[in-house]
Amino acid sequence: MENSLDSKQIQDFIQHGFVRIDQAFSSKLAEEGRNILWADSGCDPTNPATWTKPVIRLGNYAQEPFRQAANTPRLLAAFDQLVGPGRWLPALVWELSLFAFLVQMIRVMLAGILT
């Protein structure tokens, strides 16, 4: 796969420690993961009245949508650019310890990566 990141994104990663990668995984995977997280949160995504806590601590997630989202070709290509080809080990578990309700209910699985 061709490079996922341009030189500005790589410099931003070096300077800030993170980089946003849009469309790093499909909206279908995002929806599947979101459904799992909403169920575990005990909150109703359609009812803000159930969002009573500012933070909900959740555990680790090894379900298939999380494994697939963390290991897409686009992300793996970006990891190779950042740490060197073949030096990244595939993620088997997402460690999501916080489920935060900020300005608006966040989209737990962001538009590509956890930032």
Tab-separated table of N, CA, C and O in Angstrom:
chain	number	residue	atom	x	y	z
A	1	MET	N	0.849	-1.185	0.000
A	1	MET	CA	0.000	0.000	0.000
A	1	MET	C	0.887	1.239	0.000
A	1	MET	O	1.943	1.262	0.614
A	2	GLU	N	0.414	2.269	-0.682
A	2	GLU	CA	1.172	3.516	-0.707
A	2	GLU	C	1.149	4.178	0.669
A	2	GLU	O	0.418	3.759	1.556
A	3	ASN	N	1.962	5.193	0.831
A	3	ASN	CA	2.054	5.883	2.113
A	3	ASN	C	0.703	6.427	2.560
A	3	ASN	O	-0.042	6.976	1.760
A	4	SER	N	0.409	6.264	3.826
A	4	SER	CA	-0.820	6.794	4.406
A	4	SER	C	-0.638	8.225	4.872
A	4	SER	O	-1.591	8.983	4.935
A	5	LEU	N	0.591	8.573	5.234
A	5	LEU	CA	0.870	9.875	5.837
A	5	LEU	C	1.723	10.734	4.913
A	5	LEU	O	2.639	10.232	4.272
A	6	ASP	N	1.431	12.027	4.911
A	6	ASP	CA	2.312	12.936	4.186
A	6	ASP	C	3.367	13.471	5.158
A	6	ASP	O	3.319	13.195	6.363
A	7	SER	N	4.318	14.229	4.655
A	7	SER	CA	5.425	14.692	5.502
A	7	SER	C	4.940	15.600	6.641
A	7	SER	O	5.486	15.557	7.741
A	8	LYS	N	3.901	16.401	6.402
A	8	LYS	CA	3.368	17.253	7.470
A	8	LYS	C	2.776	16.406	8.600
A	8	LYS	O	2.986	16.694	9.773
A	9	GLN	N	2.054	15.361	8.250
A	9	GLN	CA	1.479	14.484	9.272
A	9	GLN	C	2.578	13.808	10.092
A	9	GLN	O	2.444	13.669	11.308
A	10	ILE	N	3.630	13.399	9.442
A	10	ILE	CA	4.732	12.765	10.165
A	10	ILE	C	5.377	13.766	11.119
A	10	ILE	O	5.641	13.449	12.280
A	11	GLN	N	5.593	14.990	10.669
A	11	GLN	CA	6.162	16.029	11.538
A	11	GLN	C	5.220	16.348	12.696
A	11	GLN	O	5.662	16.556	13.832
A	12	ASP	N	3.915	16.395	12.429
A	12	ASP	CA	2.938	16.626	13.498
A	12	ASP	C	3.013	15.507	14.531
A	12	ASP	O	2.930	15.751	15.734
A	13	PHE	N	3.171	14.262	14.051
A	13	PHE	CA	3.293	13.140	14.983
A	13	PHE	C	4.536	13.301	15.847
A	13	PHE	O	4.490	13.114	17.064
A	14	ILE	N	5.639	13.665	15.242
A	14	ILE	CA	6.892	13.841	15.986
A	14	ILE	C	6.736	14.955	17.018
A	14	ILE	O	7.159	14.814	18.168
A	15	GLN	N	6.082	16.030	16.620
A	15	GLN	CA	5.944	17.181	17.516
A	15	GLN	C	4.888	16.966	18.598
A	15	GLN	O	5.093	17.342	19.750
A	16	HIS	N	3.747	16.359	18.247
A	16	HIS	CA	2.623	16.288	19.176
A	16	HIS	C	2.349	14.887	19.738
A	16	HIS	O	1.584	14.749	20.687
A	17	GLY	N	2.918	13.866	19.133
A	17	GLY	CA	2.734	12.512	19.645
A	17	GLY	C	1.491	11.805	19.140
A	17	GLY	O	1.167	10.714	19.594
A	18	PHE	N	0.773	12.399	18.211
A	18	PHE	CA	-0.383	11.741	17.623
A	18	PHE	C	-0.603	12.301	16.226
A	18	PHE	O	-0.086	13.358	15.879
A	19	VAL	N	-1.374	11.587	15.448
A	19	VAL	CA	-1.740	12.043	14.112
A	19	VAL	C	-3.140	11.522	13.810
A	19	VAL	O	-3.498	10.417	14.220
A	20	ARG	N	-3.909	12.336	13.146
A	20	ARG	CA	-5.261	11.935	12.746
A	20	ARG	C	-5.183	11.301	11.361
A	20	ARG	O	-4.567	11.856	10.447
A	21	ILE	N	-5.812	10.138	11.227
A	21	ILE	CA	-5.850	9.445	9.943
A	21	ILE	C	-7.326	9.229	9.595
A	21	ILE	O	-7.973	8.360	10.168
A	22	ASP	N	-7.824	10.046	8.705
A	22	ASP	CA	-9.225	9.923	8.302
A	22	ASP	C	-9.447	8.642	7.511
A	22	ASP	O	-8.562	8.173	6.791
A	23	GLN	N	-10.640	8.080	7.653
A	23	GLN	CA	-11.064	6.886	6.923
A	23	GLN	C	-10.091	5.721	7.086
A	23	GLN	O	-9.835	4.963	6.152
A	24	ALA	N	-9.560	5.579	8.287
A	24	ALA	CA	-8.621	4.493	8.557
A	24	ALA	C	-9.325	3.143	8.663
A	24	ALA	O	-8.700	2.107	8.505
A	25	PHE	N	-10.613	3.173	8.944
A	25	PHE	CA	-11.406	1.954	8.915
A	25	PHE	C	-12.823	2.320	8.514
A	25	PHE	O	-13.193	3.489	8.490
A	26	SER	N	-13.601	1.326	8.177
A	26	SER	CA	-14.920	1.547	7.596
A	26	SER	C	-15.940	2.031	8.634
A	26	SER	O	-15.807	1.782	9.834
A	27	SER	N	-16.957	2.683	8.142
A	27	SER	CA	-18.041	3.119	9.025
A	27	SER	C	-18.780	1.909	9.595
A	27	SER	O	-19.309	1.965	10.700
A	28	LYS	N	-18.784	0.792	8.866
A	28	LYS	CA	-19.412	-0.434	9.380
A	28	LYS	C	-18.677	-0.927	10.633
A	28	LYS	O	-19.308	-1.278	11.632
A	29	LEU	N	-17.344	-0.949	10.584
A	29	LEU	CA	-16.573	-1.353	11.769
A	29	LEU	C	-16.795	-0.374	12.913
A	29	LEU	O	-16.922	-0.783	14.069
A	30	ALA	N	-16.853	0.906	12.592
A	30	ALA	CA	-17.095	1.914	13.632
A	30	ALA	C	-18.435	1.670	14.304
A	30	ALA	O	-18.537	1.710	15.540
A	31	GLU	N	-19.448	1.401	13.504
A	31	GLU	CA	-20.786	1.154	14.068
A	31	GLU	C	-20.798	-0.095	14.944
A	31	GLU	O	-21.366	-0.091	16.042
A	32	GLU	N	-20.160	-1.160	14.485
A	32	GLU	CA	-20.115	-2.397	15.274
A	32	GLU	C	-19.419	-2.160	16.616
A	32	GLU	O	-19.894	-2.606	17.659
A	33	GLY	N	-18.298	-1.466	16.587
A	33	GLY	CA	-17.580	-1.168	17.827
A	33	GLY	C	-18.372	-0.247	18.734
A	33	GLY	O	-18.430	-0.459	19.951
A	34	ARG	N	-18.981	0.769	18.142
A	34	ARG	CA	-19.806	1.705	18.923
A	34	ARG	C	-20.929	0.974	19.643
A	34	ARG	O	-21.204	1.230	20.819
A	35	ASN	N	-21.582	0.041	18.940
A	35	ASN	CA	-22.675	-0.717	19.547
A	35	ASN	C	-22.202	-1.502	20.763
A	35	ASN	O	-22.891	-1.558	21.791
A	36	ILE	N	-21.032	-2.103	20.662
A	36	ILE	CA	-20.471	-2.856	21.788
A	36	ILE	C	-20.199	-1.904	22.956
A	36	ILE	O	-20.543	-2.189	24.114
A	37	LEU	N	-19.586	-0.760	22.679
A	37	LEU	CA	-19.240	0.187	23.739
A	37	LEU	C	-20.481	0.789	24.380
A	37	LEU	O	-20.533	0.945	25.611
A	38	TRP	N	-21.483	1.133	23.576
A	38	TRP	CA	-22.724	1.659	24.161
A	38	TRP	C	-23.347	0.620	25.088
A	38	TRP	O	-23.794	0.956	26.194
A	39	ALA	N	-23.403	-0.632	24.642
A	39	ALA	CA	-23.998	-1.690	25.478
A	39	ALA	C	-23.239	-1.819	26.791
A	39	ALA	O	-23.847	-1.917	27.868
A	40	ASP	N	-21.919	-1.785	26.731
A	40	ASP	CA	-21.118	-1.916	27.944
A	40	ASP	C	-21.208	-0.688	28.840
A	40	ASP	O	-20.998	-0.788	30.047
A	41	SER	N	-21.494	0.462	28.263
A	41	SER	CA	-21.568	1.690	29.064
A	41	SER	C	-22.809	1.740	29.936
A	41	SER	O	-22.846	2.463	30.926
A	42	GLY	N	-23.837	0.969	29.554
A	42	GLY	CA	-25.092	1.026	30.287
A	42	GLY	C	-25.935	2.233	29.927
A	42	GLY	O	-26.958	2.488	30.561
A	43	CYS	N	-25.514	2.970	28.930
A	43	CYS	CA	-26.234	4.166	28.498
A	43	CYS	C	-26.953	3.889	27.187
A	43	CYS	O	-26.599	2.980	26.453
A	44	ASP	N	-27.955	4.708	26.919
A	44	ASP	CA	-28.720	4.612	25.685
A	44	ASP	C	-28.234	5.704	24.737
A	44	ASP	O	-28.340	6.886	25.063
A	45	PRO	N	-27.707	5.333	23.575
A	45	PRO	CA	-27.173	6.352	22.666
A	45	PRO	C	-28.219	7.338	22.157
A	45	PRO	O	-27.877	8.432	21.723
A	46	THR	N	-29.495	6.978	22.250
A	46	THR	CA	-30.556	7.865	21.772
A	46	THR	C	-31.205	8.667	22.888
A	46	THR	O	-32.120	9.443	22.632
A	47	ASN	N	-30.721	8.476	24.128
A	47	ASN	CA	-31.338	9.154	25.265
A	47	ASN	C	-30.276	9.828	26.136
A	47	ASN	O	-29.742	9.215	27.069
A	48	PRO	N	-29.983	11.116	25.878
A	48	PRO	CA	-28.968	11.821	26.662
A	48	PRO	C	-29.243	11.838	28.170
A	48	PRO	O	-28.318	12.016	28.953
A	49	ALA	N	-30.476	11.611	28.566
A	49	ALA	CA	-30.789	11.583	29.999
A	49	ALA	C	-30.073	10.426	30.697
A	49	ALA	O	-29.879	10.469	31.912
A	50	THR	N	-29.650	9.418	29.939
A	50	THR	CA	-28.930	8.283	30.537
A	50	THR	C	-27.442	8.554	30.647
A	50	THR	O	-26.710	7.755	31.223
A	51	TRP	N	-26.983	9.674	30.097
A	51	TRP	CA	-25.564	10.019	30.126
A	51	TRP	C	-25.282	10.822	31.387
A	51	TRP	O	-24.953	12.000	31.356
A	52	THR	N	-25.399	10.195	32.507
A	52	THR	CA	-25.355	10.907	33.793
A	52	THR	C	-23.952	11.058	34.371
A	52	THR	O	-23.767	11.851	35.283
A	53	LYS	N	-23.001	10.312	33.885
A	53	LYS	CA	-21.638	10.383	34.419
A	53	LYS	C	-20.724	11.039	33.399
A	53	LYS	O	-20.844	10.779	32.200
A	54	PRO	N	-19.776	11.858	33.846
A	54	PRO	CA	-18.867	12.481	32.883
A	54	PRO	C	-17.897	11.486	32.258
A	54	PRO	O	-17.460	11.664	31.125
A	55	VAL	N	-17.601	10.406	32.965
A	55	VAL	CA	-16.666	9.394	32.471
A	55	VAL	C	-17.140	8.026	32.933
A	55	VAL	O	-17.545	7.853	34.076
A	56	ILE	N	-17.081	7.071	32.033
A	56	ILE	CA	-17.395	5.678	32.370
A	56	ILE	C	-16.162	4.853	32.033
A	56	ILE	O	-15.657	4.898	30.913
A	57	ARG	N	-15.672	4.128	32.979
A	57	ARG	CA	-14.483	3.310	32.753
A	57	ARG	C	-14.898	1.960	32.166
A	57	ARG	O	-15.732	1.267	32.713
A	58	LEU	N	-14.294	1.644	31.037
A	58	LEU	CA	-14.557	0.377	30.366
A	58	LEU	C	-13.264	-0.419	30.305
A	58	LEU	O	-12.188	0.113	30.537
A	59	GLY	N	-13.374	-1.671	29.956
A	59	GLY	CA	-12.208	-2.542	29.950
A	59	GLY	C	-11.525	-2.634	28.607
A	59	GLY	O	-11.571	-1.714	27.796
A	60	ASN	N	-10.908	-3.766	28.379
A	60	ASN	CA	-10.205	-4.033	27.133
A	60	ASN	C	-11.166	-4.685	26.145
A	60	ASN	O	-12.069	-5.411	26.540
A	61	TYR	N	-10.926	-4.448	24.874
A	61	TYR	CA	-11.826	-4.948	23.844
A	61	TYR	C	-11.058	-5.733	22.800
A	61	TYR	O	-10.216	-5.184	22.096
A	62	ALA	N	-11.353	-7.028	22.718
A	62	ALA	CA	-10.686	-7.906	21.761
A	62	ALA	C	-11.664	-8.429	20.710
A	62	ALA	O	-11.296	-9.269	19.899
A	63	GLN	N	-12.894	-7.914	20.722
A	63	GLN	CA	-13.865	-8.377	19.738
A	63	GLN	C	-13.397	-8.020	18.323
A	63	GLN	O	-12.621	-7.110	18.109
A	64	GLU	N	-13.921	-8.749	17.377
A	64	GLU	CA	-13.482	-8.640	15.988
A	64	GLU	C	-13.528	-7.218	15.411
A	64	GLU	O	-12.578	-6.814	14.739
A	65	PRO	N	-14.574	-6.420	15.656
A	65	PRO	CA	-14.546	-5.071	15.067
A	65	PRO	C	-13.344	-4.242	15.534
A	65	PRO	O	-12.786	-3.466	14.764
A	66	PHE	N	-12.932	-4.421	16.768
A	66	PHE	CA	-11.795	-3.671	17.302
A	66	PHE	C	-10.480	-4.167	16.696
A	66	PHE	O	-9.613	-3.368	16.325
A	67	ARG	N	-10.335	-5.497	16.595
A	67	ARG	CA	-9.118	-6.050	15.989
A	67	ARG	C	-8.998	-5.617	14.531
A	67	ARG	O	-7.921	-5.221	14.076
A	68	GLN	N	-10.111	-5.690	13.807
A	68	GLN	CA	-10.066	-5.304	12.395
A	68	GLN	C	-9.771	-3.810	12.242
A	68	GLN	O	-8.964	-3.421	11.388
A	69	ALA	N	-10.412	-2.980	13.044
A	69	ALA	CA	-10.222	-1.529	12.930
A	69	ALA	C	-8.790	-1.122	13.246
A	69	ALA	O	-8.264	-0.175	12.662
A	70	ALA	N	-8.155	-1.819	14.164
A	70	ALA	CA	-6.793	-1.470	14.569
A	70	ALA	C	-5.735	-2.007	13.617
A	70	ALA	O	-4.560	-1.682	13.759
A	71	ASN	N	-6.137	-2.805	12.643
A	71	ASN	CA	-5.166	-3.456	11.769
A	71	ASN	C	-5.510	-3.334	10.283
A	71	ASN	O	-5.222	-4.233	9.503
A	72	THR	N	-6.094	-2.218	9.896
A	72	THR	CA	-6.418	-2.019	8.481
A	72	THR	C	-5.141	-1.721	7.695
A	72	THR	O	-4.155	-1.244	8.261
A	73	PRO	N	-5.145	-1.984	6.403
A	73	PRO	CA	-3.965	-1.676	5.586
A	73	PRO	C	-3.536	-0.208	5.700
A	73	PRO	O	-2.338	0.082	5.742
A	74	ARG	N	-4.495	0.696	5.761
A	74	ARG	CA	-4.165	2.125	5.865
A	74	ARG	C	-3.416	2.424	7.164
A	74	ARG	O	-2.436	3.164	7.184
A	75	LEU	N	-3.887	1.853	8.275
A	75	LEU	CA	-3.206	2.075	9.555
A	75	LEU	C	-1.851	1.374	9.589
A	75	LEU	O	-0.872	1.956	10.067
A	76	LEU	N	-1.791	0.161	9.103
A	76	LEU	CA	-0.517	-0.557	9.119
A	76	LEU	C	0.532	0.170	8.281
A	76	LEU	O	1.710	0.228	8.662
A	77	ALA	N	0.107	0.758	7.156
A	77	ALA	CA	1.042	1.538	6.336
A	77	ALA	C	1.527	2.766	7.107
A	77	ALA	O	2.713	3.105	7.058
A	78	ALA	N	0.627	3.421	7.838
A	78	ALA	CA	1.027	4.577	8.644
A	78	ALA	C	1.984	4.151	9.751
A	78	ALA	O	2.986	4.835	10.011
A	79	PHE	N	1.718	3.031	10.391
A	79	PHE	CA	2.612	2.546	11.448
A	79	PHE	C	4.004	2.265	10.876
A	79	PHE	O	5.015	2.597	11.495
A	80	ASP	N	4.042	1.656	9.686
A	80	ASP	CA	5.326	1.388	9.048
A	80	ASP	C	6.081	2.686	8.778
A	80	ASP	O	7.300	2.751	8.956
A	81	GLN	N	5.375	3.717	8.362
A	81	GLN	CA	6.026	5.008	8.128
A	81	GLN	C	6.583	5.610	9.413
A	81	GLN	O	7.628	6.247	9.402
A	82	LEU	N	5.868	5.423	10.502
A	82	LEU	CA	6.256	6.056	11.766
A	82	LEU	C	7.334	5.292	12.525
A	82	LEU	O	8.197	5.908	13.152
A	83	VAL	N	7.281	3.975	12.499
A	83	VAL	CA	8.237	3.201	13.301
A	83	VAL	C	9.153	2.307	12.484
A	83	VAL	O	10.035	1.663	13.033
A	84	GLY	N	8.928	2.270	11.176
A	84	GLY	CA	9.754	1.446	10.301
A	84	GLY	C	9.002	0.206	9.858
A	84	GLY	O	8.244	-0.373	10.637
A	85	PRO	N	9.209	-0.197	8.615
A	85	PRO	CA	8.502	-1.363	8.073
A	85	PRO	C	8.711	-2.618	8.910
A	85	PRO	O	9.831	-2.939	9.297
A	86	GLY	N	7.599	-3.285	9.201
A	86	GLY	CA	7.653	-4.546	9.922
A	86	GLY	C	7.954	-4.462	11.407
A	86	GLY	O	8.073	-5.482	12.067
A	87	ARG	N	8.057	-3.258	11.948
A	87	ARG	CA	8.394	-3.116	13.372
A	87	ARG	C	7.160	-2.972	14.250
A	87	ARG	O	7.268	-2.896	15.462
A	88	TRP	N	5.995	-2.923	13.647
A	88	TRP	CA	4.749	-2.763	14.394
A	88	TRP	C	4.096	-4.120	14.553
A	88	TRP	O	3.929	-4.866	13.594
A	89	LEU	N	3.701	-4.478	15.765
A	89	LEU	CA	2.991	-5.728	16.000
A	89	LEU	C	1.492	-5.459	15.946
A	89	LEU	O	1.012	-4.491	16.539
A	90	PRO	N	0.748	-6.311	15.260
A	90	PRO	CA	-0.698	-6.101	15.161
A	90	PRO	C	-1.358	-6.038	16.537
A	90	PRO	O	-1.007	-6.797	17.439
A	91	ALA	N	-2.291	-5.114	16.665
A	91	ALA	CA	-3.029	-4.976	17.921
A	91	ALA	C	-4.099	-6.057	17.999
A	91	ALA	O	-4.865	-6.244	17.067
A	92	LEU	N	-4.134	-6.756	19.109
A	92	LEU	CA	-5.142	-7.794	19.321
A	92	LEU	C	-6.237	-7.327	20.268
A	92	LEU	O	-7.318	-7.884	20.281
A	93	VAL	N	-5.945	-6.305	21.053
A	93	VAL	CA	-6.892	-5.801	22.048
A	93	VAL	C	-6.820	-4.280	22.054
A	93	VAL	O	-5.732	-3.709	22.007
A	94	TRP	N	-7.974	-3.639	22.109
A	94	TRP	CA	-8.010	-2.189	22.328
A	94	TRP	C	-8.205	-1.961	23.802
A	94	TRP	O	-9.094	-2.538	24.420
A	95	GLU	N	-7.393	-1.139	24.381
A	95	GLU	CA	-7.522	-0.809	25.795
A	95	GLU	C	-8.251	0.520	25.909
A	95	GLU	O	-7.667	1.578	25.792
A	96	LEU	N	-9.549	0.429	26.103
A	96	LEU	CA	-10.381	1.615	26.223
A	96	LEU	C	-10.817	1.737	27.674
A	96	LEU	O	-11.736	1.078	28.114
A	97	SER	N	-10.132	2.567	28.408
A	97	SER	CA	-10.449	2.661	29.826
A	97	SER	C	-11.445	3.759	30.128
A	97	SER	O	-12.021	3.785	31.196
A	98	LEU	N	-11.652	4.665	29.202
A	98	LEU	CA	-12.584	5.760	29.457
A	98	LEU	C	-13.576	5.897	28.313
A	98	LEU	O	-13.221	5.791	27.156
A	99	PHE	N	-14.784	6.153	28.662
A	99	PHE	CA	-15.844	6.403	27.699
A	99	PHE	C	-16.378	7.766	28.115
A	99	PHE	O	-17.133	7.884	29.067
A	100	ALA	N	-15.919	8.807	27.480
A	100	ALA	CA	-16.189	10.159	27.965
A	100	ALA	C	-17.324	10.829	27.212
A	100	ALA	O	-17.472	10.697	26.021
A	101	PHE	N	-18.109	11.575	27.951
A	101	PHE	CA	-19.164	12.393	27.380
A	101	PHE	C	-18.679	13.837	27.443
A	101	PHE	O	-18.726	14.465	28.484
A	102	LEU	N	-18.175	14.333	26.315
A	102	LEU	CA	-17.698	15.696	26.274
A	102	LEU	C	-18.729	16.526	25.538
A	102	LEU	O	-19.893	16.178	25.517
A	103	VAL	N	-18.326	17.602	24.904
A	103	VAL	CA	-19.231	18.568	24.300
A	103	VAL	C	-20.519	17.916	23.811
A	103	VAL	O	-21.597	18.294	24.175
A	104	GLN	N	-20.409	16.943	23.000
A	104	GLN	CA	-21.521	16.158	22.502
A	104	GLN	C	-21.061	14.724	22.704
A	104	GLN	O	-19.871	14.485	22.819
A	105	MET	N	-21.947	13.778	22.752
A	105	MET	CA	-21.482	12.405	22.942
A	105	MET	C	-20.485	12.081	21.857
A	105	MET	O	-20.777	12.180	20.676
A	106	ILE	N	-19.251	11.750	22.276
A	106	ILE	CA	-18.206	11.502	21.287
A	106	ILE	C	-18.530	10.265	20.475
A	106	ILE	O	-19.221	9.374	20.933
A	107	ARG	N	-18.025	10.237	19.305
A	107	ARG	CA	-18.076	9.023	18.510
A	107	ARG	C	-16.901	8.196	18.995
A	107	ARG	O	-15.760	8.518	18.715
A	108	VAL	N	-17.193	7.169	19.748
A	108	VAL	CA	-16.156	6.432	20.452
A	108	VAL	C	-15.099	5.901	19.500
A	108	VAL	O	-13.917	5.959	19.777
A	109	MET	N	-15.545	5.405	18.403
A	109	MET	CA	-14.558	5.014	17.406
A	109	MET	C	-14.512	6.181	16.435
A	109	MET	O	-15.425	6.384	15.663
A	110	LEU	N	-13.472	6.958	16.499
A	110	LEU	CA	-13.367	8.194	15.757
A	110	LEU	C	-13.306	7.947	14.268
A	110	LEU	O	-13.421	6.836	13.793
A	111	ALA	N	-13.067	8.992	13.529
A	111	ALA	CA	-13.066	8.894	12.075
A	111	ALA	C	-11.789	8.226	11.588
A	111	ALA	O	-11.208	8.637	10.615
A	112	GLY	N	-11.341	7.244	12.276
A	112	GLY	CA	-10.180	6.539	11.784
A	112	GLY	C	-9.264	6.026	12.854
A	112	GLY	O	-8.770	4.930	12.754
A	113	ILE	N	-8.963	6.818	13.856
A	113	ILE	CA	-8.067	6.377	14.901
A	113	ILE	C	-8.504	6.951	16.220
A	113	ILE	O	-9.270	7.881	16.287
A	114	LEU	N	-7.966	6.436	17.285
A	114	LEU	CA	-8.168	7.023	18.592
A	114	LEU	C	-7.146	8.128	18.737
A	114	LEU	O	-5.969	7.881	18.593
A	115	THR	N	-7.638	9.326	18.989
A	115	THR	CA	-6.706	10.435	19.122
A	115	THR	C	-6.882	11.080	20.466
A	115	THR	O	-7.868	10.932	21.112
